[in-house]
PDB file of C-alpha atoms in Angstrom:
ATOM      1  CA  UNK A   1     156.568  77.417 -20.307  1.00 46.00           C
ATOM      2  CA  UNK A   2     158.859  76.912 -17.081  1.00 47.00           C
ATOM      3  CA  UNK A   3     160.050  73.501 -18.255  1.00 48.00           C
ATOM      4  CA  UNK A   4     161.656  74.870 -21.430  1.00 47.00           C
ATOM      5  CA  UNK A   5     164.438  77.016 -20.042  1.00 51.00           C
ATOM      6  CA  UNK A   6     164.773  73.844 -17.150  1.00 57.00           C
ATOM      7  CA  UNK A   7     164.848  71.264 -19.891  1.00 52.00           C
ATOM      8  CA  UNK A   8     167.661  73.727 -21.306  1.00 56.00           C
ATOM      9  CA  UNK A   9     169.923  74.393 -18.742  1.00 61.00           C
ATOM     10  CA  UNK A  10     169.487  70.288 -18.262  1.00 57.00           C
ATOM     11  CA  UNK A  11     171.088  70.337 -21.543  1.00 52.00           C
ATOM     12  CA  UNK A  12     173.396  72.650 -21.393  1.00 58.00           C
ATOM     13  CA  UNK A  13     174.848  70.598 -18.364  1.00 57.00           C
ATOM     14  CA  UNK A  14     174.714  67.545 -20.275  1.00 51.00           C
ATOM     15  CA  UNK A  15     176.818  69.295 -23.256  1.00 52.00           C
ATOM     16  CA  UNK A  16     179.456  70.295 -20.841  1.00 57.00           C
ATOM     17  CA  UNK A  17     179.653  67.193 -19.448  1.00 55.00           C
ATOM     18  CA  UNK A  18     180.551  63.117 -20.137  1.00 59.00           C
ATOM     19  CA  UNK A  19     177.343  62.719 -22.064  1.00 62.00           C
ATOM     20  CA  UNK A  20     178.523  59.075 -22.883  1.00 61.00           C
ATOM     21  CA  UNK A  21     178.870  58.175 -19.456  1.00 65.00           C
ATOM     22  CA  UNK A  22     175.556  59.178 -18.464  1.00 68.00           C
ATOM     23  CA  UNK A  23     174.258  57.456 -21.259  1.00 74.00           C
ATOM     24  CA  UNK A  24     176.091  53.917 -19.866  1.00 74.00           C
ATOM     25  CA  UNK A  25     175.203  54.480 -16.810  1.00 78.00           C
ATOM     26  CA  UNK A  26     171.285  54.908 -17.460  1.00 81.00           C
ATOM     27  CA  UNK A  27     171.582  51.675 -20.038  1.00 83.00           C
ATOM     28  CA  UNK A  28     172.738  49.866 -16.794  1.00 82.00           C
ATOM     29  CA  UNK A  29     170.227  51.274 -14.333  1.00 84.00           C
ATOM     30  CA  UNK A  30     167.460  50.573 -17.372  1.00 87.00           C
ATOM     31  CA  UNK A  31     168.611  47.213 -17.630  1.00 88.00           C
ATOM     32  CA  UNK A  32     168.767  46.530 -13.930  1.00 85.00           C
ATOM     33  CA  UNK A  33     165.129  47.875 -13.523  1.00 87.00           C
ATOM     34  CA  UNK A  34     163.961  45.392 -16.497  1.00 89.00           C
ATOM     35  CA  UNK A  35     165.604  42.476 -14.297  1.00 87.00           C
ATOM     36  CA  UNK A  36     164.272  43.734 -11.126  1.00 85.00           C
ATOM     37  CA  UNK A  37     160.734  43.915 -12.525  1.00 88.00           C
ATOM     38  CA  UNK A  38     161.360  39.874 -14.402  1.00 89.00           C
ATOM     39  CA  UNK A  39     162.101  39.218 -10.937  1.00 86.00           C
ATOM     40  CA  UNK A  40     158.830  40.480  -9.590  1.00 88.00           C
ATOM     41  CA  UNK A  41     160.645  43.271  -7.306  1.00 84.00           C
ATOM     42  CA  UNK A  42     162.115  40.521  -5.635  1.00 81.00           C
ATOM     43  CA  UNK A  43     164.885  42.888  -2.648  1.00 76.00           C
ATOM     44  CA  UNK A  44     167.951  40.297  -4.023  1.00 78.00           C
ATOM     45  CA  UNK A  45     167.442  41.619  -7.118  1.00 80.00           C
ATOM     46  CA  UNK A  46     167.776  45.578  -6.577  1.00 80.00           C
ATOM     47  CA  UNK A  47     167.993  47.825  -9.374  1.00 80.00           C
ATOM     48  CA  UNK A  48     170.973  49.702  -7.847  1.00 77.00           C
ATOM     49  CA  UNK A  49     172.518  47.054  -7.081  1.00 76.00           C
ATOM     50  CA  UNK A  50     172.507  45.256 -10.329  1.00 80.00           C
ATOM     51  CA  UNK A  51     173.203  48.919 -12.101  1.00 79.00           C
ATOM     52  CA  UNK A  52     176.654  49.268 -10.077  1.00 75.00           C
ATOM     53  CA  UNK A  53     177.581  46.210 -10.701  1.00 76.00           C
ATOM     54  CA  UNK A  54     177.112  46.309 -14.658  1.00 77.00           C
ATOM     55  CA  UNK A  55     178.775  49.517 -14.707  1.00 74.00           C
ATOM     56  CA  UNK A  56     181.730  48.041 -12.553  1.00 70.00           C
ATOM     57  CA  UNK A  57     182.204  45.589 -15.409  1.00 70.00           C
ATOM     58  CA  UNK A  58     181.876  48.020 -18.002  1.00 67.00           C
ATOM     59  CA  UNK A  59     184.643  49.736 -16.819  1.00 65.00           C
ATOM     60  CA  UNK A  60     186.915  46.965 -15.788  1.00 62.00           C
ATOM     61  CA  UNK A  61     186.032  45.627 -19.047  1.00 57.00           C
ATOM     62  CA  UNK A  62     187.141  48.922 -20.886  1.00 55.00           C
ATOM     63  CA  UNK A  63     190.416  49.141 -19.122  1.00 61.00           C
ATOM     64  CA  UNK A  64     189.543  52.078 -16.680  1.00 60.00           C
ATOM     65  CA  UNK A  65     192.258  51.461 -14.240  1.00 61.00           C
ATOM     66  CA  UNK A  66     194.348  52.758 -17.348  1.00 63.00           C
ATOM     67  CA  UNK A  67     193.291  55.873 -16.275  1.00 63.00           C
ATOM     68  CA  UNK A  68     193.898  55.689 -12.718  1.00 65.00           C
ATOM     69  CA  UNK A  69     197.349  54.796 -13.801  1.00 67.00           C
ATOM     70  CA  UNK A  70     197.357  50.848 -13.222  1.00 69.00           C
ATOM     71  CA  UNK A  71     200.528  49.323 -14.493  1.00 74.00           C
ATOM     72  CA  UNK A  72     200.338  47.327 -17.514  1.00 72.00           C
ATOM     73  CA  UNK A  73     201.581  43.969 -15.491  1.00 78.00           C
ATOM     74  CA  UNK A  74     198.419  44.951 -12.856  1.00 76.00           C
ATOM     75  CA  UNK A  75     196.003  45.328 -16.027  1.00 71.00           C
ATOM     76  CA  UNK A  76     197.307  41.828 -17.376  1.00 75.00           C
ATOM     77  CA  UNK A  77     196.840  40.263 -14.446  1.00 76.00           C
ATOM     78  CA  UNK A  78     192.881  41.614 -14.181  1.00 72.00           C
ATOM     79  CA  UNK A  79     192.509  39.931 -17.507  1.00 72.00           C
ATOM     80  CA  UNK A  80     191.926  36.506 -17.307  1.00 75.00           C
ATOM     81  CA  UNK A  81     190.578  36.503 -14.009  1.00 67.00           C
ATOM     82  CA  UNK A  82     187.402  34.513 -14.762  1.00 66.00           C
ATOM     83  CA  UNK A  83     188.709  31.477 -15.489  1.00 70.00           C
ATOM     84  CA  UNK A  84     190.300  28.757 -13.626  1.00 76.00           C
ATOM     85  CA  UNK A  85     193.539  29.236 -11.360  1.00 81.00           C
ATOM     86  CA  UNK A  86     196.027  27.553 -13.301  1.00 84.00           C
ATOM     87  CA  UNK A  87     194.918  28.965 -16.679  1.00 84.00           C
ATOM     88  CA  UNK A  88     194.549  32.483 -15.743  1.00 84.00           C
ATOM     89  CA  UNK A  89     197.635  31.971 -14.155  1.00 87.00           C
ATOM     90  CA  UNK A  90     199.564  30.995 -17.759  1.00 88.00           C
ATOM     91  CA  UNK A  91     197.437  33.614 -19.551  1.00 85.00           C
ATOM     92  CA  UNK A  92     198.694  35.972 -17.100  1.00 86.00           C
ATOM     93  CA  UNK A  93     201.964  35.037 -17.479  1.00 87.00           C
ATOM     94  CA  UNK A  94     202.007  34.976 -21.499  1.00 86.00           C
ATOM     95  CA  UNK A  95     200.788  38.784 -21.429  1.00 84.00           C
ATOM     96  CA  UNK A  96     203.200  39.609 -18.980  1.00 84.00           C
ATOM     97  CA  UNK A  97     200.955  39.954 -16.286  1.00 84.00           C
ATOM     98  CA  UNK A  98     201.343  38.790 -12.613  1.00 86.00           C
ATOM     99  CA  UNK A  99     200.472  34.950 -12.229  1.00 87.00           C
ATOM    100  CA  UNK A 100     200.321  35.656  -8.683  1.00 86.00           C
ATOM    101  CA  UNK A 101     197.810  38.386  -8.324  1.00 83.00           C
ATOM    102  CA  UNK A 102     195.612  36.516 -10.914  1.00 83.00           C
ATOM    103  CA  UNK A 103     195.540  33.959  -8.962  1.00 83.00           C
ATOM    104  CA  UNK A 104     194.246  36.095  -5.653  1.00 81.00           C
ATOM    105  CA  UNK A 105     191.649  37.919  -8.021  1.00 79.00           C
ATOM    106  CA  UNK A 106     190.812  34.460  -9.548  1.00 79.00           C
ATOM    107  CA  UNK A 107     190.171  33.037  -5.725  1.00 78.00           C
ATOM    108  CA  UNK A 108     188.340  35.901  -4.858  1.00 76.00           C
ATOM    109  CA  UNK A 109     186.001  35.614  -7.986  1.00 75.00           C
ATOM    110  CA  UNK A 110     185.310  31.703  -7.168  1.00 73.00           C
ATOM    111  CA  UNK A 111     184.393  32.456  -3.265  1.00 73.00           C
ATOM    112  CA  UNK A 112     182.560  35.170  -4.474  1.00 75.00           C
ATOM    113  CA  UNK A 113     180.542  33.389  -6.652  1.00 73.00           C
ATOM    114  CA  UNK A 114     179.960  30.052  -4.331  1.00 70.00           C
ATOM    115  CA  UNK A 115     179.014  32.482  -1.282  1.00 75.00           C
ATOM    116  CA  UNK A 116     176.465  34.354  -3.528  1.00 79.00           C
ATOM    117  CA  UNK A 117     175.572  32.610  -6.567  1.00 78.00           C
ATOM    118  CA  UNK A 118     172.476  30.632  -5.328  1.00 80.00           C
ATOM    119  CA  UNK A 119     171.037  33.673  -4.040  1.00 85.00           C
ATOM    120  CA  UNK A 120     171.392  35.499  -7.313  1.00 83.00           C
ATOM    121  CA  UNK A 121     170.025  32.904  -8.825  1.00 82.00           C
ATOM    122  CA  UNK A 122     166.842  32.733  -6.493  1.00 87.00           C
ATOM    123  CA  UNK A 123     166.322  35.879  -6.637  1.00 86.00           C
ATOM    124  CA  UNK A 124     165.898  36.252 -10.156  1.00 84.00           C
ATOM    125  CA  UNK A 125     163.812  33.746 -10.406  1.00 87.00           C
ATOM    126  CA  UNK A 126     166.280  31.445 -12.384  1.00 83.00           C
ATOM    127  CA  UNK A 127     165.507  27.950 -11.849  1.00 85.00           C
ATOM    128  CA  UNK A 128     166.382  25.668 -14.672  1.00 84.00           C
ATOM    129  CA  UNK A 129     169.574  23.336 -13.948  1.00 79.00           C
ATOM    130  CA  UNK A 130     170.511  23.440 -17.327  1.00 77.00           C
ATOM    131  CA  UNK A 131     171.052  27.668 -16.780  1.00 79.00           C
ATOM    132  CA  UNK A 132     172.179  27.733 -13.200  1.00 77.00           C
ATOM    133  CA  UNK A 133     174.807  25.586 -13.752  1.00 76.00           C
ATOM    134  CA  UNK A 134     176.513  26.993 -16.904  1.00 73.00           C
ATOM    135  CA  UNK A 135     176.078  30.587 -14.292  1.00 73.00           C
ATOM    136  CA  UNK A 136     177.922  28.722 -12.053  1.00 67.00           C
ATOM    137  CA  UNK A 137     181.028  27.572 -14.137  1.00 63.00           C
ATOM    138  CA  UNK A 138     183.832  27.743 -11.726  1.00 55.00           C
ATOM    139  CA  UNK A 139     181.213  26.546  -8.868  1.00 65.00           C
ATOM    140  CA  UNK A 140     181.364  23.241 -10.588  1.00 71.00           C
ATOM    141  CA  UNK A 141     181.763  21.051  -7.499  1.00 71.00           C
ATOM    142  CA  UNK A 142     179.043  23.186  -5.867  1.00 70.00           C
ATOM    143  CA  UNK A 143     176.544  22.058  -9.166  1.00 75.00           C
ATOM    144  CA  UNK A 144     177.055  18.873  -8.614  1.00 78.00           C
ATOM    145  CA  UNK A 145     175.813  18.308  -5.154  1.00 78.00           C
ATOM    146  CA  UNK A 146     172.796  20.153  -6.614  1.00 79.00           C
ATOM    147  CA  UNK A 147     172.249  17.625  -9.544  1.00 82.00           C
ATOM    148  CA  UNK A 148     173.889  16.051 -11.971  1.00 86.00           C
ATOM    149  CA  UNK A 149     173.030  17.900 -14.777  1.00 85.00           C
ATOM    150  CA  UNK A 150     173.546  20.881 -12.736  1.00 80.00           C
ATOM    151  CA  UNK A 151     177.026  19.931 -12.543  1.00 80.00           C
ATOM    152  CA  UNK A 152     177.520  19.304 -16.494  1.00 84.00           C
ATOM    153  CA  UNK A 153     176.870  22.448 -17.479  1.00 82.00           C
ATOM    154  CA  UNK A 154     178.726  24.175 -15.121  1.00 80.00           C
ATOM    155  CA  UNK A 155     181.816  22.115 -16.235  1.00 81.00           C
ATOM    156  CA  UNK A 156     180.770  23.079 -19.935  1.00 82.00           C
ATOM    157  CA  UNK A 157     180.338  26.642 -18.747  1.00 79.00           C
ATOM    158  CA  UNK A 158     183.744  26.566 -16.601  1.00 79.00           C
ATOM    159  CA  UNK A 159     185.733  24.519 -19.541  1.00 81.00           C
ATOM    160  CA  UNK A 160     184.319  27.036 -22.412  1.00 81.00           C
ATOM    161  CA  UNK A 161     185.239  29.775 -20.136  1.00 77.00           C
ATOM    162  CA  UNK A 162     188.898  28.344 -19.877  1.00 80.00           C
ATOM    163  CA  UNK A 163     189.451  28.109 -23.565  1.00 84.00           C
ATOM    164  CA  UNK A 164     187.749  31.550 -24.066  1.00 81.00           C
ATOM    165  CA  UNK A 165     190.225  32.711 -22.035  1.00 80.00           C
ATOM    166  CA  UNK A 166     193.440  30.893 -23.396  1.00 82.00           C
ATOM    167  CA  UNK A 167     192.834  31.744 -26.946  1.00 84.00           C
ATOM    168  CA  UNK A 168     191.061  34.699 -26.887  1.00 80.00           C
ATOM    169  CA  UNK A 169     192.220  37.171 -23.563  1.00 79.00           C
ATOM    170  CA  UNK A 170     196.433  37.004 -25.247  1.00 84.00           C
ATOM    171  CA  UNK A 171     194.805  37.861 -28.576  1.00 82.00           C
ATOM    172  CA  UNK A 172     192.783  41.314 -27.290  1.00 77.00           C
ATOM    173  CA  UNK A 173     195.665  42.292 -24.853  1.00 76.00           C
ATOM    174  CA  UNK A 174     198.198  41.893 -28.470  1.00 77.00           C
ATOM    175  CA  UNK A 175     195.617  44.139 -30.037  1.00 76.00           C
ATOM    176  CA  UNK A 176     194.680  46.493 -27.609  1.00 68.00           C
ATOM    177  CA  UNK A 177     198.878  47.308 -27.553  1.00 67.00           C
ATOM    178  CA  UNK A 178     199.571  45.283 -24.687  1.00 58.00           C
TER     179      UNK A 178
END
């Protein structure tokens, strides 16, 4: 009998508040606990971790700095940060973003990525070439002192990214009212 009026004023709470964003964010922490178990509880992979980190790209991916009042020229320069320097840089510039602050956040993405990749990798337990190297992408130089065919897919994954990004990052930012 006590849980009922507990489980209600739970819900009562919940009413009042962002239901939807307490329903992403236990997605992501459900999500990161399913990796963290595939990974056999490995430390690299931690469930918090993983869960901050999917909800930071949920929310960069929904255009929260919007709300925090993030100029339009700073949002279009977030955009196409993923893929390489010099096209982010002219998909930056086409939305009428700021080629040089893409090109900072497009840096800082690739040395992210080289100084922590392998370890992310590891720790999930990810060991075909075929899938670490299309991870990698932009670490293409990096995949190929691995192996070979280590290195092709990361230049598949890093030249599928690119024209991802040229065709379809101008298209969304038109649409989205950019």
């Amino acid at each position: 009998m006590t849980a009922l009026p507990k489980l209600g004023a739970i819900w009562v709470y919940l009413a009042a508040s962002p239901l939807l964003e307490l329903t992403i964010t236990l997605i992501a922490y459900l999500i990161a606990q399913t990796l963290y178990a595939k990974a056999r509880f490995n430390p690299l992979a931690n469930p918090v971790l993983i869960a901050v980190a999917l909800l930071v790209a949920v929310l960069e991916i929904t255009g929260v700095a919007a709300l925090f009042g993030a100029s339009h020229q700073t949002l279009a320069s977030l955009a196409p940060k993923s893929a390489t320097t010099p096209i982010a840089m002219a998909v930056a510039s086409e939305i009428c973003g700021i080629p040089s602050l893409t090109a900072v956040l497009v840096i800082s993405t690739g040395v992210f990525g080289a100084v922590f990749a392998r370890a992310i990798l590891n720790g999930l337990k990810i060991a075909e070439p075929e899938v670490r190297g299309f991870a990698l992408g932009i670490g293409t130089a990096r995949a190929f002192q691995v192996s070979e065919q280590m290195g092709a897919f990361a230049g598949l994954g890093m030249g599928l990214n690119g024209v991802f990004t040229a065709f379809v990052v101008p298209v969304v930012v038109r649409w989205l009212g950019g």
